[in-house]
Tab-separated table of C-alpha atoms in Angstrom:
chain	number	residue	atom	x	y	z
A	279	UNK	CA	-8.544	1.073	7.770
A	280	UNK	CA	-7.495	4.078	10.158
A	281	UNK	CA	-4.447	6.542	8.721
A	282	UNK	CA	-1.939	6.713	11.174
A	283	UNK	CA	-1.948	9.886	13.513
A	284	UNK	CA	1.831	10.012	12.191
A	285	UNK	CA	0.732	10.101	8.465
A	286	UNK	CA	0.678	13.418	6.499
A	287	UNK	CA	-2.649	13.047	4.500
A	288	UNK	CA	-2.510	15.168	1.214
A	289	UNK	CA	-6.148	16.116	0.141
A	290	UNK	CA	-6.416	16.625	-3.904
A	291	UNK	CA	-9.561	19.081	-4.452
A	292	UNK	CA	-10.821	20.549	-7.774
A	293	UNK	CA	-9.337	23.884	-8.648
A	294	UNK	CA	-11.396	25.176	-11.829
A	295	UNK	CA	-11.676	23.713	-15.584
A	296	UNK	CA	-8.068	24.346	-17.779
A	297	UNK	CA	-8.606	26.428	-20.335
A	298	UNK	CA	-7.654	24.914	-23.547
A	299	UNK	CA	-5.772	26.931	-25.130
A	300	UNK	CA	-3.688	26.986	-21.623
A	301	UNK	CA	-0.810	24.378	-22.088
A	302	UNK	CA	-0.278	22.057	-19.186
A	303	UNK	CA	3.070	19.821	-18.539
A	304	UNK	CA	4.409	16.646	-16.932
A	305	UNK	CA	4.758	18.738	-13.156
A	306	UNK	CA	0.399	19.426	-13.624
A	307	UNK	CA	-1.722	17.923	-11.322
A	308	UNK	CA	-5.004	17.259	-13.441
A	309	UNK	CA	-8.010	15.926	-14.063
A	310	UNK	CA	-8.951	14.202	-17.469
A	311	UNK	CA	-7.333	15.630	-20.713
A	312	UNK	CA	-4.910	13.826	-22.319
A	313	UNK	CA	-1.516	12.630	-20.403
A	314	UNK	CA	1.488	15.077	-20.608
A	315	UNK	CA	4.772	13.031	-21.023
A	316	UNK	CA	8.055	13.836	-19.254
A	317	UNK	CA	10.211	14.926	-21.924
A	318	UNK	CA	12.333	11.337	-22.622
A	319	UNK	CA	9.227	9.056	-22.384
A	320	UNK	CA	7.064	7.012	-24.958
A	321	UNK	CA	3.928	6.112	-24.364
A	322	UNK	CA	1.749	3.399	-26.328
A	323	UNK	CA	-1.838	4.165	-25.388
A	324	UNK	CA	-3.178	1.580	-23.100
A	325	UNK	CA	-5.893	-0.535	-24.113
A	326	UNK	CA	-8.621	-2.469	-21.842
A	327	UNK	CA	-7.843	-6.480	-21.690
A	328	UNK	CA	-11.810	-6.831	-21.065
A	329	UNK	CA	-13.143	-5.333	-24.143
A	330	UNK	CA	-9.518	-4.111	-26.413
A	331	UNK	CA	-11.257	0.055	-26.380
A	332	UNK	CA	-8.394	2.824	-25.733
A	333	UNK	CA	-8.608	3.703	-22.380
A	334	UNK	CA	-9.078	7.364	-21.070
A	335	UNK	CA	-7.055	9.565	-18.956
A	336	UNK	CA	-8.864	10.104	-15.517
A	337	UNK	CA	-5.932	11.856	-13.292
A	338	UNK	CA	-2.067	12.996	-13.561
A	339	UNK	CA	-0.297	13.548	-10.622
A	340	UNK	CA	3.179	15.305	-10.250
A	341	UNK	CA	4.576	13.692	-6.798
A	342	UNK	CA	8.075	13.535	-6.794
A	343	UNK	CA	10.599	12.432	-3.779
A	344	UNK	CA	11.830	14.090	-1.793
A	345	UNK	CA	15.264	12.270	-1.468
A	346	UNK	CA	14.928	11.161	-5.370
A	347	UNK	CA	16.815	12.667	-8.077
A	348	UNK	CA	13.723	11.987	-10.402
A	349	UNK	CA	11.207	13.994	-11.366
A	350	UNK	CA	8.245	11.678	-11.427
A	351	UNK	CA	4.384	11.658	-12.653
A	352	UNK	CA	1.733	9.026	-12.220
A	353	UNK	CA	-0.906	8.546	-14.404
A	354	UNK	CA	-4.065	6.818	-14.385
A	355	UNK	CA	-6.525	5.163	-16.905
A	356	UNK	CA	-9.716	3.611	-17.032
A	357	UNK	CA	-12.236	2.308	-20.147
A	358	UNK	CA	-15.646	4.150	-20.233
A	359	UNK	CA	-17.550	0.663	-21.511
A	360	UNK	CA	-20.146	0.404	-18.488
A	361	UNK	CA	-19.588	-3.368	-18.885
A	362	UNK	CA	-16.019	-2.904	-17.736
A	363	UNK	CA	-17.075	-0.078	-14.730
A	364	UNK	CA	-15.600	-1.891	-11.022
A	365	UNK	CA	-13.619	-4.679	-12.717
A	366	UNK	CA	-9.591	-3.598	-11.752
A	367	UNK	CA	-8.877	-5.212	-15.474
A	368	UNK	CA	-10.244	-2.070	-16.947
A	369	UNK	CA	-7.897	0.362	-14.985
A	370	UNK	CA	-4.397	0.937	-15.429
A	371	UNK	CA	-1.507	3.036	-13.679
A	372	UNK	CA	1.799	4.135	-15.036
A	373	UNK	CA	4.789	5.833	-13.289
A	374	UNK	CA	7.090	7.507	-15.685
A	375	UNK	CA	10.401	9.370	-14.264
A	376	UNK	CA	13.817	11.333	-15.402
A	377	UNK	CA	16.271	13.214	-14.185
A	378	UNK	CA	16.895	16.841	-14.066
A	379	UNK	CA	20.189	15.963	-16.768
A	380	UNK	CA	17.180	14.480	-19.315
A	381	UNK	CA	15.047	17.919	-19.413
A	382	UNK	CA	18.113	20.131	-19.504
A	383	UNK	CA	19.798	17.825	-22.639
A	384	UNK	CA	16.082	18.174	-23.739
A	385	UNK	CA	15.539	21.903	-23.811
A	386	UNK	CA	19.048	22.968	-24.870
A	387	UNK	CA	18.216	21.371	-28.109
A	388	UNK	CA	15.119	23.126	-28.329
A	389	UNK	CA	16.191	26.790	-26.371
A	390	UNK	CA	13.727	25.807	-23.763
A	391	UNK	CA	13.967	26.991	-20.237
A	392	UNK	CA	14.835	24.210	-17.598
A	393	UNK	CA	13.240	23.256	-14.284
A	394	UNK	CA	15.174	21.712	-12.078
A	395	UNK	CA	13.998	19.075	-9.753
A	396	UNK	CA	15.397	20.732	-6.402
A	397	UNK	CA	12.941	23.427	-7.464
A	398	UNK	CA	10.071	20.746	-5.737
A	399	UNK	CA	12.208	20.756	-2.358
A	400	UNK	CA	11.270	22.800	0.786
A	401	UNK	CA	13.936	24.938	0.417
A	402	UNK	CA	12.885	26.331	-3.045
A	403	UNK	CA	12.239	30.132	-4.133
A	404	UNK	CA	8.684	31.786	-4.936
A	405	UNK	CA	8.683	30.975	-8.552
A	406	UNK	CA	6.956	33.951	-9.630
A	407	UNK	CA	3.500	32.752	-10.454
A	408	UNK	CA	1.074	35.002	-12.566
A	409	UNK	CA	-1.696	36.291	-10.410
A	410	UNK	CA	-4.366	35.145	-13.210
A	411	UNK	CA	-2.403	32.570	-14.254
A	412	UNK	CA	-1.697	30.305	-11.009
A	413	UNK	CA	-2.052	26.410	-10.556
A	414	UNK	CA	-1.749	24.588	-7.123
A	415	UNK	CA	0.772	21.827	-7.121
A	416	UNK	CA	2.000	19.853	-3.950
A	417	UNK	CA	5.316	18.122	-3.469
A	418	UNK	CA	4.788	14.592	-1.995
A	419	UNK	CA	8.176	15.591	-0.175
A	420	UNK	CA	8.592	12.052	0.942
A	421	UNK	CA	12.096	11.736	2.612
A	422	UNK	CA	13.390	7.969	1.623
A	423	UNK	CA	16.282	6.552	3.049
A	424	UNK	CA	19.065	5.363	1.045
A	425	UNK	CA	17.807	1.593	1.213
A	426	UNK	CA	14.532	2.855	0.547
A	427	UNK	CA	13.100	0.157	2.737
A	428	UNK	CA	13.127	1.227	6.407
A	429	UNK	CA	10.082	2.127	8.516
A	430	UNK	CA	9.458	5.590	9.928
A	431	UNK	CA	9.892	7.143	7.135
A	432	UNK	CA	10.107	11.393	7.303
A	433	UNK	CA	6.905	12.500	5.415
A	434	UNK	CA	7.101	16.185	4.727
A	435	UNK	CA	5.328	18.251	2.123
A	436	UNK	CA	3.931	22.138	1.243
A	437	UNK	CA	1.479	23.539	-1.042
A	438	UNK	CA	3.297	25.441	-3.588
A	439	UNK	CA	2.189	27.472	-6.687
A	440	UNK	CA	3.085	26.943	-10.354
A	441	UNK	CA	2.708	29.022	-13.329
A	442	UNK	CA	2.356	26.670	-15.976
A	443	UNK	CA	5.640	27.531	-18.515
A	444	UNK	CA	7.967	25.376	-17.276
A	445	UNK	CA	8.266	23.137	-20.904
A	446	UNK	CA	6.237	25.253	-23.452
A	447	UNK	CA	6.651	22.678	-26.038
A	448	UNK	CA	5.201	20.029	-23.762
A	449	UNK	CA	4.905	16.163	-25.007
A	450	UNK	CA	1.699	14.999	-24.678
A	451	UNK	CA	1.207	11.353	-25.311
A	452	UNK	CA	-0.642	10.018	-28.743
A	453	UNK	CA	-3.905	9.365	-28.362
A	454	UNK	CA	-6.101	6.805	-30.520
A	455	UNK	CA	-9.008	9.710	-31.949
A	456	UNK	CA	-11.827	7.359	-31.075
A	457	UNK	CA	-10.566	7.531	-27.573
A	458	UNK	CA	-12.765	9.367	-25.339
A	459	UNK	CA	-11.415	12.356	-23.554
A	460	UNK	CA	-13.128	13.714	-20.113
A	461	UNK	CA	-13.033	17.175	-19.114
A	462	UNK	CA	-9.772	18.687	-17.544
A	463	UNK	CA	-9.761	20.613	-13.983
A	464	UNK	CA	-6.772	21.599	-11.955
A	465	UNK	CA	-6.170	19.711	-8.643
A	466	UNK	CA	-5.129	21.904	-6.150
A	467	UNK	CA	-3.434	20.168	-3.183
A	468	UNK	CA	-3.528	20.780	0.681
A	469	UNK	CA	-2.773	18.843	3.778
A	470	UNK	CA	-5.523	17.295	5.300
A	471	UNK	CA	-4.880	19.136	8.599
A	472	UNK	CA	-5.346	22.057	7.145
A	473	UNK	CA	-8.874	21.913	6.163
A	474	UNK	CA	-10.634	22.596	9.565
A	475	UNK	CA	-12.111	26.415	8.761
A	476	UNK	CA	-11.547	26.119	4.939
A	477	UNK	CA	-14.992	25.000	3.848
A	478	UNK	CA	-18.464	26.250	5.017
A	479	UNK	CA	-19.443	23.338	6.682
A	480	UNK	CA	-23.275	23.769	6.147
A	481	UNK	CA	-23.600	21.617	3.205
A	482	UNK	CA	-21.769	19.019	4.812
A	483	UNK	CA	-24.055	19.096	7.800
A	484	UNK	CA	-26.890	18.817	5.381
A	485	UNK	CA	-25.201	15.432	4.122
A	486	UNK	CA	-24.599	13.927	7.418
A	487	UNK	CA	-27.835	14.837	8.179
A	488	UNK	CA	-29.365	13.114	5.167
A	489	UNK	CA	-26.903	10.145	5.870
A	490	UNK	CA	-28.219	9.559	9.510
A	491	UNK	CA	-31.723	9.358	8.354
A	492	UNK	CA	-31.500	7.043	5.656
A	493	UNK	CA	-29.155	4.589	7.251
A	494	UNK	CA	-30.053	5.147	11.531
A	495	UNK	CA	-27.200	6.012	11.842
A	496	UNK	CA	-25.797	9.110	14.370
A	497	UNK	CA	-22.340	10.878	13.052
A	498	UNK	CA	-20.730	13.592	15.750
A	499	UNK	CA	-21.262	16.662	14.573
A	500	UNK	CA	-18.775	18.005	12.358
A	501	UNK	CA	-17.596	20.830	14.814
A	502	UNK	CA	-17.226	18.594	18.004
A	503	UNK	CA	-15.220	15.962	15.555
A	504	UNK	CA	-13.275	19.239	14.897
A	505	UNK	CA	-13.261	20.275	18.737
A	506	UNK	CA	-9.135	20.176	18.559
A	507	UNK	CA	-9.324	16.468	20.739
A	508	UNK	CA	-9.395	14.742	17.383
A	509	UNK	CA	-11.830	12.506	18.629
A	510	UNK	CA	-13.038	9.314	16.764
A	511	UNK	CA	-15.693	8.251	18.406
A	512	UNK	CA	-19.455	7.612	17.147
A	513	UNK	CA	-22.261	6.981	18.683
A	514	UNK	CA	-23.441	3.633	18.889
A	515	UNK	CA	-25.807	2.351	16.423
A	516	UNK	CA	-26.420	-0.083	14.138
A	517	UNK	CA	-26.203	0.804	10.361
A	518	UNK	CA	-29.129	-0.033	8.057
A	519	UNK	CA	-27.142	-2.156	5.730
A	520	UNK	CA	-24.548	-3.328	8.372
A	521	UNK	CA	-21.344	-1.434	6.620
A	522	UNK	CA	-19.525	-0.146	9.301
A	523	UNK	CA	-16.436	0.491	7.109
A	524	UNK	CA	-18.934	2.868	4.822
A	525	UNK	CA	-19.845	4.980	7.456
A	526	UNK	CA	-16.514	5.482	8.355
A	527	UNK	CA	-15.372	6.596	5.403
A	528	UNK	CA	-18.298	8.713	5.651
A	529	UNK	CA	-17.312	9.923	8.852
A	530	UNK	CA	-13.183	10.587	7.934
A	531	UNK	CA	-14.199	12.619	4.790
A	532	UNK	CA	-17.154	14.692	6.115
A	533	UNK	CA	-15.077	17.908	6.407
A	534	UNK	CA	-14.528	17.854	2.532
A	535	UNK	CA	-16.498	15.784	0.933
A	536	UNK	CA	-15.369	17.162	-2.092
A	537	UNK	CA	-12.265	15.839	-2.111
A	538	UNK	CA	-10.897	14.067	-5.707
A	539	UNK	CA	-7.770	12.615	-4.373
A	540	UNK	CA	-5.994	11.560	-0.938
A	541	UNK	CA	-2.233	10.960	-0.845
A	542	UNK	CA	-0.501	9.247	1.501
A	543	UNK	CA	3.165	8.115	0.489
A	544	UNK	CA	3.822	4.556	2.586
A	545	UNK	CA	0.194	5.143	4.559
A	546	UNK	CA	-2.969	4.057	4.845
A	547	UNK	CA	-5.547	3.385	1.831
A	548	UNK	CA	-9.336	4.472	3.405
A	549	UNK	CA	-11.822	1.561	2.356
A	550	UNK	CA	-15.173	2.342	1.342
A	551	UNK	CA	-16.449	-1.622	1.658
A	552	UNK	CA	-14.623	-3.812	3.588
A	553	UNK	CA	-11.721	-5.081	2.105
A	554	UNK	CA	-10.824	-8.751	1.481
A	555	UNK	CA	-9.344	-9.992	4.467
A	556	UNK	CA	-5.749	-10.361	2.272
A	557	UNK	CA	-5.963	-7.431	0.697
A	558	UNK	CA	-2.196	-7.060	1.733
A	559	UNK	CA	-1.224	-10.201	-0.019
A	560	UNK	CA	-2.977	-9.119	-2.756
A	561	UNK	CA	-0.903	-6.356	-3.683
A	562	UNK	CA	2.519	-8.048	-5.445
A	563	UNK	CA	5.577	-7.053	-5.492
A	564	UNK	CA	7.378	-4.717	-8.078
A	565	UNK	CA	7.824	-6.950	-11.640
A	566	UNK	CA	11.220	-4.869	-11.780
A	567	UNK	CA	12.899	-4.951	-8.864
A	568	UNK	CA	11.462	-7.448	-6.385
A	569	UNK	CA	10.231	-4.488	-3.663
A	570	UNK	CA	7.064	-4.733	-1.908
A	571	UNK	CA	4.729	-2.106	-2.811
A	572	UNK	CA	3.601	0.494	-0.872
A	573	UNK	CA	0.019	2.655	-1.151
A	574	UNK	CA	0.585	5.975	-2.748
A	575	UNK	CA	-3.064	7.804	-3.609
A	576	UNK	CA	-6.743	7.088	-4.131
A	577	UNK	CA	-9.615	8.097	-6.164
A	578	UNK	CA	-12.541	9.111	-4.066
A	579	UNK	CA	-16.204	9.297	-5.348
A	580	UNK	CA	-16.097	12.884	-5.792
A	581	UNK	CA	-14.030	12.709	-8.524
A	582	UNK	CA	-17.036	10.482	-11.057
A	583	UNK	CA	-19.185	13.490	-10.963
A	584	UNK	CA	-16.142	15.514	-12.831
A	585	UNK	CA	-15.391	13.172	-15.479
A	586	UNK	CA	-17.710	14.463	-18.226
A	587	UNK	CA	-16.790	15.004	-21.905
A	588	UNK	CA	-14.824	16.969	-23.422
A	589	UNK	CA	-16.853	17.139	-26.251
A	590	UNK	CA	-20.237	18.584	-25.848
A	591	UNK	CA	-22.162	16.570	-27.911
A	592	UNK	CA	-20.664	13.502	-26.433
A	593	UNK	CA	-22.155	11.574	-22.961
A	594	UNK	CA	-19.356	9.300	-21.416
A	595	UNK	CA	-18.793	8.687	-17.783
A	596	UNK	CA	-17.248	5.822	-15.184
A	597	UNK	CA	-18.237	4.685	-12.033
A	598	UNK	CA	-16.498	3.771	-9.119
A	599	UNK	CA	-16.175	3.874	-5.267
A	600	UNK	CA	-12.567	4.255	-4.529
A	601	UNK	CA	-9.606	2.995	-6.684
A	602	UNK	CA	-6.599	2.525	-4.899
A	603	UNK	CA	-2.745	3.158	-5.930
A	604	UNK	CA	0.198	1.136	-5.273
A	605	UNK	CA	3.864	1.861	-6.147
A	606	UNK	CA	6.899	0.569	-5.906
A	607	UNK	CA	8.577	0.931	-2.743
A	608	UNK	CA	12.259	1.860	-4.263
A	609	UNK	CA	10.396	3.877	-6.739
A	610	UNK	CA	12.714	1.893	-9.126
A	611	UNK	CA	14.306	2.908	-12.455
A	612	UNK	CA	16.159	2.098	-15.045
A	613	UNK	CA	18.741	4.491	-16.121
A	614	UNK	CA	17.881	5.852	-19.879
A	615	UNK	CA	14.414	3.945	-19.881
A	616	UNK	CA	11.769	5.354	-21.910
A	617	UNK	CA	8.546	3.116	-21.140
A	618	UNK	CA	6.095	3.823	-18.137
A	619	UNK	CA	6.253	1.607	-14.988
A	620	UNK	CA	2.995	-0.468	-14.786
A	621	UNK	CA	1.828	-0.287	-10.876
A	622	UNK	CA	-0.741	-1.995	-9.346
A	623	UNK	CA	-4.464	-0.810	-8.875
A	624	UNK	CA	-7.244	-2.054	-6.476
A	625	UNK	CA	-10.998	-0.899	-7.245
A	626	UNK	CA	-13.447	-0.238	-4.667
A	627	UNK	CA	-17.162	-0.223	-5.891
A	628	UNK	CA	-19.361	2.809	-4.126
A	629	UNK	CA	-22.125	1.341	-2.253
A	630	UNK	CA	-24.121	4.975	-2.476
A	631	UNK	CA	-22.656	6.769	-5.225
A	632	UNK	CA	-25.480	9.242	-4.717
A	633	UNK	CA	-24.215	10.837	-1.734
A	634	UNK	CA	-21.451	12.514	-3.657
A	635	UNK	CA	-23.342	14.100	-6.790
């Protein structure tokens, strides 16, 4: 499916491994570790419904709203049993919120300092990163309107940086010691506009090139896709294994193939195999509040050859194509909950998972 020219597209790329004795917080945008809990919420460890193992922690993503009160952090699971790998059963997502009054009541009882939530909006100060010490972090900044259901919604956002002491004494959700634990990286965050000149595009050439010979297939080059016309055009031919949705999701991520993460508040998921034809239907609606849901983020294939473990003696690892996010459209919640949000999840198998190791 095409993203809207209208959309902002928010491209999640890895930003170096976290040191461990670093501590990392609720407003981190990560890769593997274990989940770090907003101050007022419990989490029970999610287990798989195929096979009953803990899951593991594959991504956490700080993406507030704009025109929300909440601080809010998604996280995302999956179970490293290769006989659960593509099945959506083995995958879970849970959206966890609180307001700015929560983590001040919070920290005065502990003499910690206190970031607010307007701190995330456009308008907010340099926050004095350390120079050695910097993380990337990028405000959805979606602008909702007070229904929270009208189209045309205002999608704003900037790339901001973020020295990690914001809660020193950080939560961090309890973990089941048998669980397995990948590797953690940073996810630094940039719009997807704004990647034409960042990368070297020789190795992505190289790809293309390697692409169109195994599948007779011709991709534009990357510069004239680039030329500033924002053309989408290929040339005609007829794919090898007749996957025309493959080869454009080929085609839209070819300027960074590296990418771990696209966000698109409200926009448009990119397939990697052609959907079901109901795929909309598919999605339900909120179990709390009766809203349709809306697509938030995916996981792109990038991402599997980054979840290693943590432990060096240990060889885990999951497989997928894409895996999809969906969220509540109200981004509802209860006042003085404690418990995660359950959202829905769709997972993509990757019909070449080679092309991105």
């Amino acid at each position: 499916m095409a993203t809207s020219i209208h959309e902002t597209v928010l491209i999640g790329i890895c930003d170096g491994a976290i040191d461990k004795k670093k501590n990392t917080s609720y407003c981190t945008n990560k890769i593997g570790d274990k989940p770090d809990l907003l101050p007022i919420i419990c989490l029970q460890h999610p287990i798989c419904s195929l096979c009953q193992r803990g899951l593991s922690h594959i991504v956490q993503v700080y993406c507030p709203l704009a025109a929300s009160p909440y601080h809010r952090t998604i996280n995302v699971f999956a179970c490293t049993n290769p006989q659960c790998f593509g099945k959506p059963e083995s995958w879970i997502v849970l959206r966890s919120q609180c307001l700015d009054e929560d983590i001040k009541g919070r920290n005065e009882s502990t003499s910690e300092p206190a970031m607010s939530r307007t701190d995330w909006c456009d308008e907010a100060d340099d926050w004095g990163m350390a120079d050695e010490e910097q993380v990337n972090v990028a405000e959805s900044g979606i602008q909702v309107p007070n229904d929270s259901v009208h189209e045309g919604t205002d999608v704003s956002s900037k790339l901001q940086g973020l020295s990690i002491d914001c809660v020193e004494d950080q939560q961090s959700a309890l973990q089941p010691t048998d669980v397995p634990i990948f590797q953690s990286f940073y996810i630094s965050v940039m719009e997807e506009t704004d990647l034409d000149g960042f990368h070297d595009t020789d190795h992505e050439n190289e790809l293309l090139r390697e692409y169109e010979e195994r599948e007779g297939v011709i991709v534009e080059d990357i510069q004239s896709c680039e030329s500033g016309k924002a053309k989408e055009e290929y040339e005609k031919a007829t794919v090898k294994h007749g996957d025309e949705v493959f080869t454009g999701f080929m085609k839209k991520i070819s300027l960074c193939p590296e990418q771990v993460l696209r966000y698109s508040w409200a926009g448009s998921p990119l397939f990697i195999i052609k959907p079901p034809s109901n795929v909309i239907e598919m999605v339900p609606f909120c179990g709390h509040c009766g809203s349709p849901r809306v697509f938030e983020f995916q996981l792109m294939p990038a991402l599997v050859s980054l979840l290693g473990s943590a432990v060096t003696n240990s060889d885990i690892s999951l497989e997928f194509g894409t895996v999809l996010v969906y969220t509540c459209r109200n981004s509802c919640w209860k006042s003085g909950s404690t418990v995660p949000v359950e959202e829905f999840i769709f997972v993509q198998p990757d019909p070449d998972q080679k092309l991105f190791k």
